[in-house]
Structure formats: structure tokens, C-alpha cells
PDB file of C-alpha atoms and ligand atoms in Angstrom:
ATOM      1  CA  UNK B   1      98.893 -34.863   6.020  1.00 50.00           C
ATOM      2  CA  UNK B   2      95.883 -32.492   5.378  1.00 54.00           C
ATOM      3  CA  UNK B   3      92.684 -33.580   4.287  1.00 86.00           C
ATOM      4  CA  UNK B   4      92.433 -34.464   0.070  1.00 95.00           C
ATOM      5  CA  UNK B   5      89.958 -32.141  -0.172  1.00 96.00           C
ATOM      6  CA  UNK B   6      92.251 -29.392  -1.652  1.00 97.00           C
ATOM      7  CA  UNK B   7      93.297 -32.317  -4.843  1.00 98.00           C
ATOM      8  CA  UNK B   8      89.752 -33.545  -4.957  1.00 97.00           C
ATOM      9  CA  UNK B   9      88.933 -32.467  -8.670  1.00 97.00           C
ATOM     10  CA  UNK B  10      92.697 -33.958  -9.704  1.00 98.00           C
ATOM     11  CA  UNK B  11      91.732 -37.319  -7.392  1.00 98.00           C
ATOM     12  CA  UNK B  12      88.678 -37.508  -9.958  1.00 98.00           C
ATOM     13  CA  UNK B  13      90.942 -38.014 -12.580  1.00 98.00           C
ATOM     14  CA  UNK B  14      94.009 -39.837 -11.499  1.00 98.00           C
ATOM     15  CA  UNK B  15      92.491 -41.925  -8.390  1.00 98.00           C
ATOM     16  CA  UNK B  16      93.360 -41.678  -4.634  1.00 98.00           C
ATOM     17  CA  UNK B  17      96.654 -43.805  -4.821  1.00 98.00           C
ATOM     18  CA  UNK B  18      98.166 -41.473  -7.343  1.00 98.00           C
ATOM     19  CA  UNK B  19      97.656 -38.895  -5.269  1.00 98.00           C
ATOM     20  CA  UNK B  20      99.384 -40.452  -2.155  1.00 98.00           C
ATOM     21  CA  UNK B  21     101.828 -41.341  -4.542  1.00 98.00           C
ATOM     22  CA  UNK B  22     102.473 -37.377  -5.277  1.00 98.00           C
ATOM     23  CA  UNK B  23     101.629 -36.324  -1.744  1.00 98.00           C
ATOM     24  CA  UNK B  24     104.857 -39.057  -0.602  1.00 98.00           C
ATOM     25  CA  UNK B  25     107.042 -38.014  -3.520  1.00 98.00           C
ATOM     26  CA  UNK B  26     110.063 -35.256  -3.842  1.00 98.00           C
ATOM     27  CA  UNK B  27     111.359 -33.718  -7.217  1.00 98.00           C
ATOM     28  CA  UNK B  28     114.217 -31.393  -7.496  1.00 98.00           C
ATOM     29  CA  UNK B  29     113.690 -28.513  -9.486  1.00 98.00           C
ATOM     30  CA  UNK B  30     116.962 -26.740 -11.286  1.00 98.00           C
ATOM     31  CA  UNK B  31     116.153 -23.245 -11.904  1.00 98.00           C
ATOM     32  CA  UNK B  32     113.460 -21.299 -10.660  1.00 98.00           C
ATOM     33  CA  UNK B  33     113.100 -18.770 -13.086  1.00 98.00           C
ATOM     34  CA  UNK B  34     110.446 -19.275 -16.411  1.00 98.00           C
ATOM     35  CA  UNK B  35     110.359 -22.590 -16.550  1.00 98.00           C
ATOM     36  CA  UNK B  36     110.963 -23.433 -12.724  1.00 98.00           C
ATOM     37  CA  UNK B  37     107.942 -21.117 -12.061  1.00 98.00           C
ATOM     38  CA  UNK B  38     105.472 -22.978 -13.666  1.00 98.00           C
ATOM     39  CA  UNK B  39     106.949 -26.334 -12.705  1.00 98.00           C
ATOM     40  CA  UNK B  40     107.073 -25.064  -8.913  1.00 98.00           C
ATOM     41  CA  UNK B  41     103.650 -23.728  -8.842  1.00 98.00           C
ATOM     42  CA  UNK B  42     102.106 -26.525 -10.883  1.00 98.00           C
ATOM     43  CA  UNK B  43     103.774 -29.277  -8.533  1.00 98.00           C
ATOM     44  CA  UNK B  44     103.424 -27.588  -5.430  1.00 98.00           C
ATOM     45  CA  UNK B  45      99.843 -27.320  -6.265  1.00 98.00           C
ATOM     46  CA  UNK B  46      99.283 -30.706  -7.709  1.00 98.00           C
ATOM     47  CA  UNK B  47     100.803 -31.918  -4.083  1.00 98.00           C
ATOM     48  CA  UNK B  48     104.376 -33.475  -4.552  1.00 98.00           C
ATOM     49  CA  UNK B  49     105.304 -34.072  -1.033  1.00 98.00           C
ATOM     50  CA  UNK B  50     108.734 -32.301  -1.030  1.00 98.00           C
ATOM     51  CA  UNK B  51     110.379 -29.698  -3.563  1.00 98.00           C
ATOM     52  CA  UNK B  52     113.891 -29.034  -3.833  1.00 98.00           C
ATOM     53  CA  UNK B  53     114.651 -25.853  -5.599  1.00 98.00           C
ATOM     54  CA  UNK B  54     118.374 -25.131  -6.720  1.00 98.00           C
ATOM     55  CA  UNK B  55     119.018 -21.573  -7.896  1.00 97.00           C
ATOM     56  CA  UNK B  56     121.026 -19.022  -6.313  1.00 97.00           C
ATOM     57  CA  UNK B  57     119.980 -16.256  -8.347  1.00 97.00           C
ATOM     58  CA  UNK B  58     118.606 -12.613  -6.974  1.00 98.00           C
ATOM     59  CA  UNK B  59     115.316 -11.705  -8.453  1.00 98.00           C
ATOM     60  CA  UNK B  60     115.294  -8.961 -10.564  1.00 97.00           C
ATOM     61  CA  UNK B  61     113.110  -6.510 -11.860  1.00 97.00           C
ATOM     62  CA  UNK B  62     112.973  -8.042 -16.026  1.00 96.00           C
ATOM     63  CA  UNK B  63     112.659 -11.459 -14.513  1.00 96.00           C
ATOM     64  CA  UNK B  64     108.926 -10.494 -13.547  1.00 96.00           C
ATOM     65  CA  UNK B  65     107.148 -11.173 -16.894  1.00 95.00           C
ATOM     66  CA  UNK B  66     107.200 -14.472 -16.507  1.00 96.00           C
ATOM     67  CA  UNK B  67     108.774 -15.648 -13.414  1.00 97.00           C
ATOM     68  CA  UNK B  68     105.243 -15.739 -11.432  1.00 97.00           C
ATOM     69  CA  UNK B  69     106.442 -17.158  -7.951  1.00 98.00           C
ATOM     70  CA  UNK B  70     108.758 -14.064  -7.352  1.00 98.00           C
ATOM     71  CA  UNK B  71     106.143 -10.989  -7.702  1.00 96.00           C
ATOM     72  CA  UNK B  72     107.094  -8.166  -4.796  1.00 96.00           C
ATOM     73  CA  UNK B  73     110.618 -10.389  -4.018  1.00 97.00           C
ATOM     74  CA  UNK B  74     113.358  -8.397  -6.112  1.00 98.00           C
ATOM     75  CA  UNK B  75     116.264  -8.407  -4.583  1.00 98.00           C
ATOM     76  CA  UNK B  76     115.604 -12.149  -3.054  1.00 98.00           C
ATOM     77  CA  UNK B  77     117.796 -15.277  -3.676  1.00 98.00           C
ATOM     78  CA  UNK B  78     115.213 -17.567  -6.281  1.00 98.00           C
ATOM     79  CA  UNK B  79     115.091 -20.102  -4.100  1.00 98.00           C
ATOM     80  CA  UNK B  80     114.397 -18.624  -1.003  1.00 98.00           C
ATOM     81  CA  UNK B  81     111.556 -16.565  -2.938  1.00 98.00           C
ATOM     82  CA  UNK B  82     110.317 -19.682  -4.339  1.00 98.00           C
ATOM     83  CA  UNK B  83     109.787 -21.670  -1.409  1.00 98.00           C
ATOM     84  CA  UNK B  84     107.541 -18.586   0.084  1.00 98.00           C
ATOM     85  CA  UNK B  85     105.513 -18.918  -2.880  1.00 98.00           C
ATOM     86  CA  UNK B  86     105.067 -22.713  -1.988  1.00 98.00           C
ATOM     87  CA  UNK B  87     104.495 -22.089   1.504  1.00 98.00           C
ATOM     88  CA  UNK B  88     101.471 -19.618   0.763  1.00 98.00           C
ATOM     89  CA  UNK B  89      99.831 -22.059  -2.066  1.00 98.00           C
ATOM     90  CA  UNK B  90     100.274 -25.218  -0.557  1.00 98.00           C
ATOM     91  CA  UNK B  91     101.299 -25.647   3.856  1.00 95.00           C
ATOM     92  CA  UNK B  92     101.656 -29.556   2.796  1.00 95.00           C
ATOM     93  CA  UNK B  93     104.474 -29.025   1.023  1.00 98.00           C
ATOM     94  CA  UNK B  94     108.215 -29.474   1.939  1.00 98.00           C
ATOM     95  CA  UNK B  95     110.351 -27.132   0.423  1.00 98.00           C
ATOM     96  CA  UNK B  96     114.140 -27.832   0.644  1.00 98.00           C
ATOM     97  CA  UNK B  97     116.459 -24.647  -0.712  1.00 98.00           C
ATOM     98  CA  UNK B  98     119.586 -25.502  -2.640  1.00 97.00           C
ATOM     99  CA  UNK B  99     122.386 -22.406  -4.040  1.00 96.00           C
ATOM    100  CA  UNK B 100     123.621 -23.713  -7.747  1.00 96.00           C
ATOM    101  CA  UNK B 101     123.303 -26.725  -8.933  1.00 95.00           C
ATOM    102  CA  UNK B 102     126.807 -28.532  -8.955  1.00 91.00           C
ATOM    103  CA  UNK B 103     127.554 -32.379  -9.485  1.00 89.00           C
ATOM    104  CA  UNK B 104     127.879 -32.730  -5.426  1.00 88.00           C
ATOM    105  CA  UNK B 105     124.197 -32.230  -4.957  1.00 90.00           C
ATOM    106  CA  UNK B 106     122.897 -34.852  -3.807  1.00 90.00           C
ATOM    107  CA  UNK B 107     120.099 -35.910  -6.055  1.00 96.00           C
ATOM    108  CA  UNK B 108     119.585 -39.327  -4.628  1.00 94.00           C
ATOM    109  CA  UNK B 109     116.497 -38.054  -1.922  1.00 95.00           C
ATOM    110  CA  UNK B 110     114.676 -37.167  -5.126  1.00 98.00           C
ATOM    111  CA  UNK B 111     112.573 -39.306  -7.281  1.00 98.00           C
ATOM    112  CA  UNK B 112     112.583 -37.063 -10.308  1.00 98.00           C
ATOM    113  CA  UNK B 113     114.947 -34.156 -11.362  1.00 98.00           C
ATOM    114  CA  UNK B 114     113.860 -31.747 -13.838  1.00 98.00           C
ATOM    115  CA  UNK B 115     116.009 -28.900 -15.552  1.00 98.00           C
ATOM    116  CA  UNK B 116     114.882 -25.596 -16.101  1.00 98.00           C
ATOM    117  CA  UNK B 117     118.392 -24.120 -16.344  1.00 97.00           C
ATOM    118  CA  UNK B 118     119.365 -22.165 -19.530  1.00 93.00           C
ATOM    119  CA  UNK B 119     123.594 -22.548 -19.296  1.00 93.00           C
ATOM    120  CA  UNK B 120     124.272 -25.471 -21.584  1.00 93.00           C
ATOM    121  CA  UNK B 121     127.024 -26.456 -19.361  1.00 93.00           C
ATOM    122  CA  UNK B 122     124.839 -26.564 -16.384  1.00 95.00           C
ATOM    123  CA  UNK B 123     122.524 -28.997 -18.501  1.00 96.00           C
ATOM    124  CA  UNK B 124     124.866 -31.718 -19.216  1.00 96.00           C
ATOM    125  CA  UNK B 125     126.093 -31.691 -15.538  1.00 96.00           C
ATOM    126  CA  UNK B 126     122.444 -32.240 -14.456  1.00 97.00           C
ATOM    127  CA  UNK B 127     122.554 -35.261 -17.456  1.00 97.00           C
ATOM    128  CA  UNK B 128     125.892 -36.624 -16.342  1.00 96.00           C
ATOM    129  CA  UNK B 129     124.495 -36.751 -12.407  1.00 97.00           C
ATOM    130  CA  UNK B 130     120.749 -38.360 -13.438  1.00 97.00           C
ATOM    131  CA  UNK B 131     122.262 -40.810 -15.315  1.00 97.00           C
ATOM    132  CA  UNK B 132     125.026 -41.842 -13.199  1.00 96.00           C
ATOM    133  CA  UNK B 133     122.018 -41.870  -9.939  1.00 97.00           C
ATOM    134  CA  UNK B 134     119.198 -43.748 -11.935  1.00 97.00           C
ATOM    135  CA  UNK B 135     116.807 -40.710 -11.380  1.00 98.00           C
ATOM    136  CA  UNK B 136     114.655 -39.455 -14.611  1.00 98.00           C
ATOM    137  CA  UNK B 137     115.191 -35.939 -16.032  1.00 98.00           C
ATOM    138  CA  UNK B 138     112.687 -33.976 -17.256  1.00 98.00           C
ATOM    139  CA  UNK B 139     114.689 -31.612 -19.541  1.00 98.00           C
ATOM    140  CA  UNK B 140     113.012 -28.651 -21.414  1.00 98.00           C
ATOM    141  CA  UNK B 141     114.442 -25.563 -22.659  1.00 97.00           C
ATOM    142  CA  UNK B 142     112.494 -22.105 -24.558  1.00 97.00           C
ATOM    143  CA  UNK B 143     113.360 -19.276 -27.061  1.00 96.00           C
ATOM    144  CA  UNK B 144     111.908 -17.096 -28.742  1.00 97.00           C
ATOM    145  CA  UNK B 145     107.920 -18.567 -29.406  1.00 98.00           C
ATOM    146  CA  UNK B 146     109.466 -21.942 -29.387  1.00 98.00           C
ATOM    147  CA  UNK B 147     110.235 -24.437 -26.606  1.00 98.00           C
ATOM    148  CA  UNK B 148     111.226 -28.339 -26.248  1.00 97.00           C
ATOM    149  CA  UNK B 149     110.871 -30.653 -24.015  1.00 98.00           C
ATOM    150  CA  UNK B 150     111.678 -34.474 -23.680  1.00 98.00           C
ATOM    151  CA  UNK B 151     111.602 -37.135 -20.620  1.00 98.00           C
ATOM    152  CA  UNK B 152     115.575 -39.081 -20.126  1.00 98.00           C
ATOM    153  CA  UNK B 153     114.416 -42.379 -18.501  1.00 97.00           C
ATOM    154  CA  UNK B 154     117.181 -43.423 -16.308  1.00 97.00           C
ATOM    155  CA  UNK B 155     115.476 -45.681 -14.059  1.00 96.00           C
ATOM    156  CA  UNK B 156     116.217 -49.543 -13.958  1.00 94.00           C
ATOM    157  CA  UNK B 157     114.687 -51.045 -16.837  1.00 94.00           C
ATOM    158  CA  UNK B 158     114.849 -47.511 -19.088  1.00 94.00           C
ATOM    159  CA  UNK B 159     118.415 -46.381 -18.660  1.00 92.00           C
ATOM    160  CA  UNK B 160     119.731 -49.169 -20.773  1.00 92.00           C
ATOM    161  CA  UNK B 161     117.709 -47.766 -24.046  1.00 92.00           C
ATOM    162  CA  UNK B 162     116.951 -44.290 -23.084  1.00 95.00           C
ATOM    163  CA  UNK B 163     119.116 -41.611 -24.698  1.00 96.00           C
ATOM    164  CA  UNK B 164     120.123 -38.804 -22.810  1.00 97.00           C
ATOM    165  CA  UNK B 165     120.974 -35.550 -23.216  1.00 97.00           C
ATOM    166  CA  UNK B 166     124.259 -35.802 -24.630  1.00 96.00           C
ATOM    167  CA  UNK B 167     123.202 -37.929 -27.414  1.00 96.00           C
ATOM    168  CA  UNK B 168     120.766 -34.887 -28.310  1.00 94.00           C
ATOM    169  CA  UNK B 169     122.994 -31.881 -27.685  1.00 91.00           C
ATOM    170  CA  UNK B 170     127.274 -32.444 -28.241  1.00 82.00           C
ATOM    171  CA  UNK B 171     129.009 -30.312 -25.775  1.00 78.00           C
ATOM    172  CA  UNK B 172     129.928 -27.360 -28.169  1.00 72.00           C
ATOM    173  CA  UNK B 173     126.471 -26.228 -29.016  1.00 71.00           C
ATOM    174  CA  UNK B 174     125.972 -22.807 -28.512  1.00 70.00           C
ATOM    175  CA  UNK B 175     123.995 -20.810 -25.786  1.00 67.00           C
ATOM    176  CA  UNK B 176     119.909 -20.517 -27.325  1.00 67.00           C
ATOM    177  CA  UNK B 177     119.542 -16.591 -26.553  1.00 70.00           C
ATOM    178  CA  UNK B 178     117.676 -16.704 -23.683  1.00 75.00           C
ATOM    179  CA  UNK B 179     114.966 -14.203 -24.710  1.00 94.00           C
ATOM    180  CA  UNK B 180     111.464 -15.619 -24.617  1.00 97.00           C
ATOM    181  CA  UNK B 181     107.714 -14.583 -24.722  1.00 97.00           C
ATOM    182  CA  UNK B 182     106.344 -14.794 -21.050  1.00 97.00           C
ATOM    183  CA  UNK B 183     103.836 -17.127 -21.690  1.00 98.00           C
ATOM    184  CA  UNK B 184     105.945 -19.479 -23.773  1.00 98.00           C
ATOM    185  CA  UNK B 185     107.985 -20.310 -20.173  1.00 98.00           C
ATOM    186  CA  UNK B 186     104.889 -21.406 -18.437  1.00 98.00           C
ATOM    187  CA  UNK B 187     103.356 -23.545 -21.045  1.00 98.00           C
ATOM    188  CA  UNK B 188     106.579 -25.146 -21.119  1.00 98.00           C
ATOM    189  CA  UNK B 189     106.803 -25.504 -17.755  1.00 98.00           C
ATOM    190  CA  UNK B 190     103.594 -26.578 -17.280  1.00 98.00           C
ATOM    191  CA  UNK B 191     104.254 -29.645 -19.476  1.00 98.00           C
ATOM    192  CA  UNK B 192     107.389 -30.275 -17.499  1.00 98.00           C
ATOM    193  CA  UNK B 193     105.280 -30.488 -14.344  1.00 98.00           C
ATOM    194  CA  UNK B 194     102.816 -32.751 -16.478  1.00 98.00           C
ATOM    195  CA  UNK B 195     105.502 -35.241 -17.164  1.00 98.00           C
ATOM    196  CA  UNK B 196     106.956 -34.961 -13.712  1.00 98.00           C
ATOM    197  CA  UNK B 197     103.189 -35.945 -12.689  1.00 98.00           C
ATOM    198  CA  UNK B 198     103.301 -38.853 -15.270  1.00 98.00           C
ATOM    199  CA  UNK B 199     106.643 -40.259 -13.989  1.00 98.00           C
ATOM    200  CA  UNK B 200     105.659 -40.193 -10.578  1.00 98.00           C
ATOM    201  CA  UNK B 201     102.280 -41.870 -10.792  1.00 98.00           C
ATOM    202  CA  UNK B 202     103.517 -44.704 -13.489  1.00 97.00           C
ATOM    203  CA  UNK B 203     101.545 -43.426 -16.763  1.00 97.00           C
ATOM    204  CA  UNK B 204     103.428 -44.017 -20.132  1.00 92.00           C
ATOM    205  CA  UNK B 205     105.523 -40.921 -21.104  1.00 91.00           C
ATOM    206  CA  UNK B 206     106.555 -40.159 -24.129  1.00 86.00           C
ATOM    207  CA  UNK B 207     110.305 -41.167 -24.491  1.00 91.00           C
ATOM    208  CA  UNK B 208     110.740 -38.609 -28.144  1.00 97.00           C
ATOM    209  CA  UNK B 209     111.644 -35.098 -28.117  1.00 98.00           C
ATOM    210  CA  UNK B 210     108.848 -32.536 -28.672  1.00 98.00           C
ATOM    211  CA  UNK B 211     109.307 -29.419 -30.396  1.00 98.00           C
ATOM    212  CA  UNK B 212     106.939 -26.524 -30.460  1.00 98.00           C
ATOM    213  CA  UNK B 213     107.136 -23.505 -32.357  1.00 98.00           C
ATOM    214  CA  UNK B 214     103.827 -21.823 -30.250  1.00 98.00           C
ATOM    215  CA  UNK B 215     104.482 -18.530 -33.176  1.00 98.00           C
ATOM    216  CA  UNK B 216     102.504 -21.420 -35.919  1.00 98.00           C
ATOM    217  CA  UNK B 217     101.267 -23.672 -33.117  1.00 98.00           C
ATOM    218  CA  UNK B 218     103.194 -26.546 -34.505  1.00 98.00           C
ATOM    219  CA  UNK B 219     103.977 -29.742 -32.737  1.00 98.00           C
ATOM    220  CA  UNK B 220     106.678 -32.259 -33.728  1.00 98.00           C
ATOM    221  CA  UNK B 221     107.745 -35.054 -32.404  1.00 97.00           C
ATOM    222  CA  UNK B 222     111.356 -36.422 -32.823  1.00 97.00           C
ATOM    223  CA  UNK B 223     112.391 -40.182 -32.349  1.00 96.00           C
ATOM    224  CA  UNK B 224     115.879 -39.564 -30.394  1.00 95.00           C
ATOM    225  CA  UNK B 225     118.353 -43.004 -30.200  1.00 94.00           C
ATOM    226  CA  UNK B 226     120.533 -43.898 -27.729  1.00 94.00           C
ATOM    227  CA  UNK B 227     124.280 -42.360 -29.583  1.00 93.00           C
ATOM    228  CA  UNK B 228     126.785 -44.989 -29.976  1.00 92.00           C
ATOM    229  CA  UNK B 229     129.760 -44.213 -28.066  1.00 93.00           C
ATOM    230  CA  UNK B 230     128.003 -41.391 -25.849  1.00 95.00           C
ATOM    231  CA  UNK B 231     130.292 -40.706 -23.182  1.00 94.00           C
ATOM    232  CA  UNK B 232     127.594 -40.490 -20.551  1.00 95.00           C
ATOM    233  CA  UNK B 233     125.671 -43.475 -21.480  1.00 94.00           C
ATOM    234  CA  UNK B 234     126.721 -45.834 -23.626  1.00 89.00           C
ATOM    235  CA  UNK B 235     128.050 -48.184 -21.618  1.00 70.00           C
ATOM    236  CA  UNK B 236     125.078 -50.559 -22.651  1.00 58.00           C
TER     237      UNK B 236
HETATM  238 ZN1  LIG R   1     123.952 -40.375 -24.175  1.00 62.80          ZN
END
């Protein structure tokens, strides 16, 4: 391990055994495109010990505006890109490339999986596989000037009154279009990271679901239940 100088102003703030926490942890990241960008840089840079990144994507030229770790790599799998973004920023971290996420990804190296996907479908599977491994998922998802964001618990001791993302969003919902204003993905993202952070180091989270509409700068916060007779979770 390199010296702490590089996380010195963060140690300030969160103490030296957070940061060996971070510097010992792994998160997978789903999706590196708006969202995963600001959750790779931000963790990479914050020191988690080992990324995964899942996306087997090609970079292309309208994903530039706000996918930051891919500038000069059109034409390169997301992933792959990704991790040479990582590798520049931050040599202490371990980058692990995955293609698409599907349910036989093994999530259980990771402590914390968070979704920056936009399929719907691809969200639930990522909901069905955290729950069922007892890894929390840091779900968010943007449109327009508006993004959400909300923390499903599924570790020992949360799992049994955390809702997930099932009991939020049925299976039939439509697709959000995924059309966004550049900056909207990385403050988004950048909260993702944030909570990602939080998990990791043991500060309270917030278990509701935020919504932002960034167009008014409003800020809500939604008390979400655990859905009798959820298929994914309710066996509690
Ligand atoms: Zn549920």
C-alpha cells in the first residue's frame, strides 16, 4: 500500500481507520457510463481497494458529455476504458473488468454493489442477486434535470426491514428516456459514491428514497416500506 498522503485531507475528516477500511474494501460498479463515471472516479479517488466494473458497452462519440472516464477512448469496451482511467488517477487501485452484468456474476468478492444501469430489467436482476447475497445496493437512476437515488440494506440485521427495489418499481414500469443533462449524471453519481463511502466506513445512511428535480433544486425524501408479498423479499 502507498503512503496516505494522497487521502490526507479525506483522513482529516473521516479518521485513519476509515480509510484502511476503504483502502481494504471492493465495490462493483454496474454501468460505467453517467452515473458509473462519477461513481468510478469518485471511488477510485477516495481509495476503495478494488473496483469491479461491469459494462460491455463501446464508447461512443454522444456518450462524451458526461461520461468523463472515457475522453479520447471511442471505440473502447466501457470497462476496459474505465479501468485506464483508474489506473492513471489512482496506481493503488485494483480494477477487475466484467462484460454485462448477468445473475452469474459473482457478487459475493464485493462488499457493496451499486447500479448505474438504465435497462429496468437489468435493475431488478442486480436487486434479485443483492438480496439473495446479503450485499447492499446503492441504486440511483437520472432523466431529464431529475435523478433518484436510495441505499437497499441487505446486510444481516437490515435485510429483514429494508425494502428493495421491487417494492419501489413493479416489473412493468416503463423505460425513463434515458436523455439527461451532463451534469445531472455526475451529481448523481457522486452521491452514489458518497453512500458507497458511508456503507463502507459504518456511518448511518439514509434508508428513504431521495428525489431531486436539480431544474427547481428540490429535494424530497420518500419513506419506502418493505411490500407485503414482494417476490424478492418478503420472506420476512
Ligand atoms: Zn421487495
Amino acid at each position: 500500500m502507498n503512503s496516505l498522503l494522497r487521502y490526507s485531507r479525506q483522513i482529516e475528516v473521516i479518521g485513519r481507520n476509515n480509510q484502511l477500511k476503504l483502502l481494504k474494501s471492493s465495490v462493483l460498479v454496474v454501468g460505467a457510463g453517467g452515473l458509473g463515471s462519477a461513481v468510478i472516479a469518485y471511488l477510485a479517488g477516495a481509495g476503495v481497494g478494488m473496483l469491479g466494473i461491469a459494462d460491455g458497452d463501446v464508447v461512443e462519440v454522444h456518450n462524451l458529455d458526461r461520461q468523463i472516464v472515457h475522453a479520447g477512448k471511442v471505440g473502447m469496451i466501457k470497462a476496459e476504458s474505465a479501468k485506464i482511467f483508474v489506473k492513471n488517477l489512482n496506481p493503488d487501485v485494483k480494477v477487475v473488468t466484467h462484460g454485462y452484468f448477468n445473475e452469474k456474476l459473482n457478487v459475493e468478492k464485493y462488499d457493496v454493489v451499486v447500479s448505474c444501469v438504465d435497462s429496468i430489467e437489468t435493475r431488478h436482476k442486480i436487486n434479485r442477486v443483492c438480496f439473495k447475497s446479503k450485499k447492499p445496493l446503492v441504486h440511483a437512476a437520472v432523466s431529464g434535470f431529475e435523478g433518484e437515488l436510495m441505499v437497499f440494506d441487505f446486510r444481516n440485521g437490515f435485510r429483514e426491514s429494508s425494502p428493495c427495489y421491487r417494492c419501489v418499481y413493479p416489473e412493468n414500469v416503463e423505460a425513463q428516456k434515458n436523455s439527461v443533462v451532463s451534469p445531472v449524471a455526475g451529481i448523481v453519481g457522486s452521491l452514489q459514491a458518497l453512500e458507497t463511502i458511508k456503507l463502507i466506513c459504518n456511518y448511518t445512511i439514509t434508508r428513504e428514497l431521495l428525489r431531486m428535480d436539480f431544474r427547481h433544486m428540490e429535494f424530497i425524501r420518500i419513506k419506502v416500506s418493505k411490500k407485503k408479498g414482494c417476490p424478492i423479499c418478503s420472506l420476512f
